[in-house]
PDB file of C-alpha atoms in Angstrom:
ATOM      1  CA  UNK X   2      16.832 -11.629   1.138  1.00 74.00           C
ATOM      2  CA  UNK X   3      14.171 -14.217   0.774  1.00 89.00           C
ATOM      3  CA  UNK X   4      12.768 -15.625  -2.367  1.00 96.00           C
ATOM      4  CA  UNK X   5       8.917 -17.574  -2.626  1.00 97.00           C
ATOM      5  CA  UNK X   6       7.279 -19.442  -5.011  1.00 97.00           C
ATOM      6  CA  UNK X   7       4.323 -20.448  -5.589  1.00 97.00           C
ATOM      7  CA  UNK X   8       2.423 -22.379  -8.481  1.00 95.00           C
ATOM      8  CA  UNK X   9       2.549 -19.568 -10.724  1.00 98.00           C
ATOM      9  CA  UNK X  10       4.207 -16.695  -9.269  1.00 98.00           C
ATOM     10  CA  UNK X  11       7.774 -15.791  -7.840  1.00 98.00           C
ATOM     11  CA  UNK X  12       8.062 -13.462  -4.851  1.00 98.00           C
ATOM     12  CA  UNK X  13      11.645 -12.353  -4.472  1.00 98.00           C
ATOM     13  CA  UNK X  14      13.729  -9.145  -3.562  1.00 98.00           C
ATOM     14  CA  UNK X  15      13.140  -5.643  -5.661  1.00 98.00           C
ATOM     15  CA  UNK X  16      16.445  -4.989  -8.249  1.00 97.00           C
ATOM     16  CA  UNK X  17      17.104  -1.667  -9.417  1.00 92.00           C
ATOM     17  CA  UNK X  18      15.867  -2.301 -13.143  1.00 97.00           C
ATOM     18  CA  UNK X  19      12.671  -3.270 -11.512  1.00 98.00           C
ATOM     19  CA  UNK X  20      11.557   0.972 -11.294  1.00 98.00           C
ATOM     20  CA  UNK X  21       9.785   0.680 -15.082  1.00 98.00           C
ATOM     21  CA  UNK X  22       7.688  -2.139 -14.202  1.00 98.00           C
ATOM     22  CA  UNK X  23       6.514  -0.970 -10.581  1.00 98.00           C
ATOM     23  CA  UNK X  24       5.802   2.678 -12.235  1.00 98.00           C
ATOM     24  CA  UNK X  25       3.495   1.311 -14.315  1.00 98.00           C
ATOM     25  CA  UNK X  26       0.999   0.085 -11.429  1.00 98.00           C
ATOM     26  CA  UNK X  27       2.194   3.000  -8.720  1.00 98.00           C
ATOM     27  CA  UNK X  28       1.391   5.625 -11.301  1.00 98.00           C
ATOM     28  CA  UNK X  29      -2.224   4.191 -12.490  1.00 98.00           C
ATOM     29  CA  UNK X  30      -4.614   6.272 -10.795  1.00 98.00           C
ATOM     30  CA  UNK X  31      -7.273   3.722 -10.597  1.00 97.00           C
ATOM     31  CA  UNK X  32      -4.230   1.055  -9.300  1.00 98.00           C
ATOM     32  CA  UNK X  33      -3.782   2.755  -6.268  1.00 97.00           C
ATOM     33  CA  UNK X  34      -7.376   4.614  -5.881  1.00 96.00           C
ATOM     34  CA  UNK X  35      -7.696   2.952  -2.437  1.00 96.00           C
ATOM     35  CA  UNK X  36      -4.093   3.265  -0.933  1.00 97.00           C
ATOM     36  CA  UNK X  37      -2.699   5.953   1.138  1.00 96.00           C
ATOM     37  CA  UNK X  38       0.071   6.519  -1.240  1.00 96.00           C
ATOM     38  CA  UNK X  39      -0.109   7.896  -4.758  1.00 97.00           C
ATOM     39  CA  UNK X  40      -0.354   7.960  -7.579  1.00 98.00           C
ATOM     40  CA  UNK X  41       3.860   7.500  -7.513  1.00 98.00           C
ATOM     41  CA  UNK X  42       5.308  10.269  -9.351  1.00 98.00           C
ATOM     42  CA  UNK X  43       8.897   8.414 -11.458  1.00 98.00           C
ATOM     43  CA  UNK X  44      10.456  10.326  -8.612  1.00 98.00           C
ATOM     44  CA  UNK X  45       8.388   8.437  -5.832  1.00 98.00           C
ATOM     45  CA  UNK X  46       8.709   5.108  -7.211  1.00 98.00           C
ATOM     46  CA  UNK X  47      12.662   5.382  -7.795  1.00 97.00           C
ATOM     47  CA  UNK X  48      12.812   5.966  -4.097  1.00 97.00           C
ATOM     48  CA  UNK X  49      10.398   3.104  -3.667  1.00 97.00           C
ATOM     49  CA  UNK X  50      12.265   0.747  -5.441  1.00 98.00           C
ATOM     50  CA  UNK X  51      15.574   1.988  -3.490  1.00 97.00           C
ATOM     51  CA  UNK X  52      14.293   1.872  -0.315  1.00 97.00           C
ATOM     52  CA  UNK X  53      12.531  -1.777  -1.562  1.00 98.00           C
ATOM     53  CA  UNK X  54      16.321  -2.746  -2.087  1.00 97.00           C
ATOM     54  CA  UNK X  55      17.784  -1.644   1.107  1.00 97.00           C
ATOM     55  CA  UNK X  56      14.343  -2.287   3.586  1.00 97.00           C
ATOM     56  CA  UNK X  57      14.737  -1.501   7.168  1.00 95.00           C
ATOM     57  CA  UNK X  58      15.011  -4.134   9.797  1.00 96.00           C
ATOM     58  CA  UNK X  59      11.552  -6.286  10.207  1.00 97.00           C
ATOM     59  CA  UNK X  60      10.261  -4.857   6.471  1.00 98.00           C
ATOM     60  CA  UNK X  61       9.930  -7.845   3.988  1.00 98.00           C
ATOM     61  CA  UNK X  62       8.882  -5.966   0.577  1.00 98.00           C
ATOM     62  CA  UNK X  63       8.603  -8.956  -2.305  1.00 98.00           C
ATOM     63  CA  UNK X  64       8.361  -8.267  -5.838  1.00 98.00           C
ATOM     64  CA  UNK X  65       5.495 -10.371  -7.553  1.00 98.00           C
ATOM     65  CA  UNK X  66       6.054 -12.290 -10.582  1.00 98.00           C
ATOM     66  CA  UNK X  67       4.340 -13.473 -13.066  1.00 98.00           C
ATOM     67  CA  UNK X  68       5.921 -15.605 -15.812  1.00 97.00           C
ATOM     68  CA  UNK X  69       9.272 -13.457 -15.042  1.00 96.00           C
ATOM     69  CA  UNK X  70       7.382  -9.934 -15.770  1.00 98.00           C
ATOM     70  CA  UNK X  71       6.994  -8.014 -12.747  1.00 98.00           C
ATOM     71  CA  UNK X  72       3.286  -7.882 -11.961  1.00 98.00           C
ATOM     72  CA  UNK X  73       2.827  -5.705  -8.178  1.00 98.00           C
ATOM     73  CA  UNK X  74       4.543  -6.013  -4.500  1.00 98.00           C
ATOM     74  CA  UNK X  75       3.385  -7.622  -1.214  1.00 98.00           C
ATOM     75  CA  UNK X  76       5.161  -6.123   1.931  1.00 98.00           C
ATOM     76  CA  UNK X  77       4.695  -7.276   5.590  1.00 98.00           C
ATOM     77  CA  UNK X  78       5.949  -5.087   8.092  1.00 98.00           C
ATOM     78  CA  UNK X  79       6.492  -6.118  11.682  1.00 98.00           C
ATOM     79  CA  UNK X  80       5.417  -4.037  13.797  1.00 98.00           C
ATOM     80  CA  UNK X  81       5.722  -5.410  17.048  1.00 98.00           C
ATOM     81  CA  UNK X  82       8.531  -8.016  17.615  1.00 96.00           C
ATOM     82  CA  UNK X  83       7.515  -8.823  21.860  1.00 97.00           C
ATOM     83  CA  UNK X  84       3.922  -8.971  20.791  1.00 98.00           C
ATOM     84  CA  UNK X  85       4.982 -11.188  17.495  1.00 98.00           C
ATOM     85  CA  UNK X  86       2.536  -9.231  15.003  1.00 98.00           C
ATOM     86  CA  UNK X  87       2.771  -7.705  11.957  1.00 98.00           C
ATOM     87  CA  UNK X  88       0.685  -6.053   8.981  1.00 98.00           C
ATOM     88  CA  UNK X  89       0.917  -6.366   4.841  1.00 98.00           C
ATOM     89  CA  UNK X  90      -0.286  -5.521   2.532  1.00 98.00           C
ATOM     90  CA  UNK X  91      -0.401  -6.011  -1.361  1.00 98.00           C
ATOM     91  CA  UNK X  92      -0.953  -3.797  -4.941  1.00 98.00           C
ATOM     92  CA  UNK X  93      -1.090  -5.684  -8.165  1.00 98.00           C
ATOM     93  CA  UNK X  94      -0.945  -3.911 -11.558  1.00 98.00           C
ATOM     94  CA  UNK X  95      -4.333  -4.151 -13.491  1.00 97.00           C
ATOM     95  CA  UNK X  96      -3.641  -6.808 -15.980  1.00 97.00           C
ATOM     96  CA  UNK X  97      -3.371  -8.497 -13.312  1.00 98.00           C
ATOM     97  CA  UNK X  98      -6.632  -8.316 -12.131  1.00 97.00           C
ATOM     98  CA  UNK X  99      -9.031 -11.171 -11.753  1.00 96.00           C
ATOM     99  CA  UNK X 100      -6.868 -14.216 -12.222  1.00 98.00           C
ATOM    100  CA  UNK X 101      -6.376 -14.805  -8.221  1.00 97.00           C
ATOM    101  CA  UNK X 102      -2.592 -13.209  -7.924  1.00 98.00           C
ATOM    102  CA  UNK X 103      -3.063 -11.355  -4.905  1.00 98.00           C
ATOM    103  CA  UNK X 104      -4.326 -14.136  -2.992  1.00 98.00           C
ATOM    104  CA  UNK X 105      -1.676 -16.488  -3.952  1.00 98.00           C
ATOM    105  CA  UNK X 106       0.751 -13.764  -3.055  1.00 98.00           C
ATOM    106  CA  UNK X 107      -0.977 -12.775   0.145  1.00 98.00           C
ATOM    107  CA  UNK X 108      -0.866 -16.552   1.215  1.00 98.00           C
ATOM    108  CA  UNK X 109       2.816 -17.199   0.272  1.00 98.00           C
ATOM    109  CA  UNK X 110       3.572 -13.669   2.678  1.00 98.00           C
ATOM    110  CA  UNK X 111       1.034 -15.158   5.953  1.00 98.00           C
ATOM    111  CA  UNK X 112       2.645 -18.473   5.423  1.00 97.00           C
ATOM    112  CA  UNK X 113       6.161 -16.515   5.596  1.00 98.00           C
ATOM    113  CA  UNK X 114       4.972 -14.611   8.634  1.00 98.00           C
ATOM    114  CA  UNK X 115       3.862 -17.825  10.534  1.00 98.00           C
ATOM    115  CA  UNK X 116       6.186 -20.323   9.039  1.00 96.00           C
ATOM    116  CA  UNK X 117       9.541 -18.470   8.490  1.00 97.00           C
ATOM    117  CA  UNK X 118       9.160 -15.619  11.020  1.00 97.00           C
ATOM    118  CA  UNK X 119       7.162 -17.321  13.997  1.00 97.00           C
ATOM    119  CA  UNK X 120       5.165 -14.244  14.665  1.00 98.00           C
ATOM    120  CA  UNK X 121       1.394 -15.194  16.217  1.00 98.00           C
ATOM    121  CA  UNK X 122      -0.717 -12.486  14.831  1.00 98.00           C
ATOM    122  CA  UNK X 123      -0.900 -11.140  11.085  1.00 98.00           C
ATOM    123  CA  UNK X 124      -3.293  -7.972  10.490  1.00 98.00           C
ATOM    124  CA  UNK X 125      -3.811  -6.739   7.224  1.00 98.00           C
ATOM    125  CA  UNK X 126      -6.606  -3.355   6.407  1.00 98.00           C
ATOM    126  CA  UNK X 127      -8.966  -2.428   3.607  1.00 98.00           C
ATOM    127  CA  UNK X 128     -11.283   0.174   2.486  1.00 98.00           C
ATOM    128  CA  UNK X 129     -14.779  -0.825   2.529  1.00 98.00           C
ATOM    129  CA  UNK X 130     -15.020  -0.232  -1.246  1.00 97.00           C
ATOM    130  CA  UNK X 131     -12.640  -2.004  -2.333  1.00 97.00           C
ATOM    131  CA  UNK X 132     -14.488  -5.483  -2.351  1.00 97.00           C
ATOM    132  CA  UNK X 133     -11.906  -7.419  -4.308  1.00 96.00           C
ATOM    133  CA  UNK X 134      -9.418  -6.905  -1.485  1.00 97.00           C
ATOM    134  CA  UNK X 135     -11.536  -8.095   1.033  1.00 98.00           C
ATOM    135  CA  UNK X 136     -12.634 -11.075  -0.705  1.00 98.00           C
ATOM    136  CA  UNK X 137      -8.902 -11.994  -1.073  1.00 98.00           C
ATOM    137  CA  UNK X 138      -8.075 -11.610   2.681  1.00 98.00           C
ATOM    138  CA  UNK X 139     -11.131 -13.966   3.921  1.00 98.00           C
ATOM    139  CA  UNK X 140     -10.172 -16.336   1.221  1.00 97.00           C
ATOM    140  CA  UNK X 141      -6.487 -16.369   2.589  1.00 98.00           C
ATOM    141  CA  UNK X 142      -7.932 -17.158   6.156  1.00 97.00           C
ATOM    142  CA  UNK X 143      -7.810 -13.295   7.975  1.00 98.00           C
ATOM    143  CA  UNK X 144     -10.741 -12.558   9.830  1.00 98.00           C
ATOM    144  CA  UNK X 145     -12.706  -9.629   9.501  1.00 98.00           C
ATOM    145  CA  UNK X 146     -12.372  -7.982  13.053  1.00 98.00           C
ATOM    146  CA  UNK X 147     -13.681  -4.352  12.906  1.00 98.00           C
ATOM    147  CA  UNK X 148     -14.455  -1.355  10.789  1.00 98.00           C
ATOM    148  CA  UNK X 149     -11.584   1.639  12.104  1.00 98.00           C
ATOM    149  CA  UNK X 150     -13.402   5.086  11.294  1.00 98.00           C
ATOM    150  CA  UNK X 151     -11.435   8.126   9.653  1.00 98.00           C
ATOM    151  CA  UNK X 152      -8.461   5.717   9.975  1.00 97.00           C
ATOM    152  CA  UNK X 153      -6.432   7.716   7.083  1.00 97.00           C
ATOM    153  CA  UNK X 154      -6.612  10.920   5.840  1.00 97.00           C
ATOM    154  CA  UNK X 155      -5.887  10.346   1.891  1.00 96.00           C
ATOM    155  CA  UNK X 156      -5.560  12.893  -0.573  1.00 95.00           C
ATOM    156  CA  UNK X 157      -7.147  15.268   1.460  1.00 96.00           C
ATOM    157  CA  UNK X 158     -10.604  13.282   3.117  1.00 96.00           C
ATOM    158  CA  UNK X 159     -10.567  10.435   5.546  1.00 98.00           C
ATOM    159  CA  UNK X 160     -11.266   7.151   4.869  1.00 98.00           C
ATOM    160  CA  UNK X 161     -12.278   4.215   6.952  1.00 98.00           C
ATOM    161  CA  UNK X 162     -10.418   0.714   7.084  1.00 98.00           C
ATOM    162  CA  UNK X 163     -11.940  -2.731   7.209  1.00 98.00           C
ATOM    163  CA  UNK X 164      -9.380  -4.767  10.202  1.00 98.00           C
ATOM    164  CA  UNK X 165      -8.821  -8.064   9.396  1.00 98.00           C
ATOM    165  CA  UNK X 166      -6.244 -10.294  11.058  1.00 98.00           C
ATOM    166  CA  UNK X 167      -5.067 -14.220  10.996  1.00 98.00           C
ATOM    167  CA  UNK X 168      -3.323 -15.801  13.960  1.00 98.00           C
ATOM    168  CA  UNK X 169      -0.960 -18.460  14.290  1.00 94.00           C
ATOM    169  CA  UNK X 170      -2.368 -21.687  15.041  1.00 84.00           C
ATOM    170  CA  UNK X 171      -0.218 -23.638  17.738  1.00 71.00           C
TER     171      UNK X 171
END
């Protein structure tokens, strides 16, 4: 499994003791207020963690580090492997907040994707309300490229995403 660093972070492969730390962000309500998954029951994020450890062919989930204390996850799926495209996307516990994590992460995953992989396109969604994520994918380079209406139905209402996508340059 791959391993990347960065100034100040490590991105590397989910270990079994790592269940504590992810809990902590997968069970904070106001963590994962804008993903389709959660909040993580211990249950849900034990199976997380396992499937984290044994991820299915074209899943790359990396556990983000901060001054060796686990801090969230980035994951980039590929989702098409004759079309060379593929999605992430990122969560980042609270304390970790503000200090420009996610877009170091996010970068170190697109320049995986383009670099390591080859793939051509990268997409990655939002919800509209969630501002902070959308600044972080523009500042990473993904371009916004549409709003997808009732996209996900999440605990029980449907939300719309904000598409935004990067593409190789030759």
């Amino acid at each position: 499994m791959t391993e990347l660093t960065t100034a100040r972070l490590c991105l590397r492969p989910f270990r079994a003791g790592d269940a504590p730390a992810v809990h902590a962000y997968a069970g904070d309500p106001e963590v994962v207020r804008y993903m389709d998954w959660g909040p993580n029951t211990v249950a849900d994020t034990e199976q997380f963690v396992a499937e984290a450890m044994s991820p299915a062919d074209g899943v790359h989930p990396f556990a983000v580090e901060h001054a060796g204390r686990l801090i969230g996850a980035v994951e980039l799926r590929v989702t098409s492997r004759v079309h060379s495209r593929a999605e992430f996307g990122y969560v980042l516990a609270r304390p970790a907040w503000g200090h420009g994590y996610a877009g170091e992460a996010a970068a170190a995953v697109l320049g995986f994707a383009f670099d390591r992989l080859a793939l051509h396109r990268v997409a990655a969604t939002c919800d509209p309300a969630n501002t902070g994520s959308r600044r972080v994918l523009e500042k990473i380079g993904l371009r916004y490229e549409g709003h997808l209406r009732d996209y996900l139905h999440i605990r029980g209402e449907w939300r719309d995403r904000l598409l935004f996508a990067a593409v190789r340059c030759p």
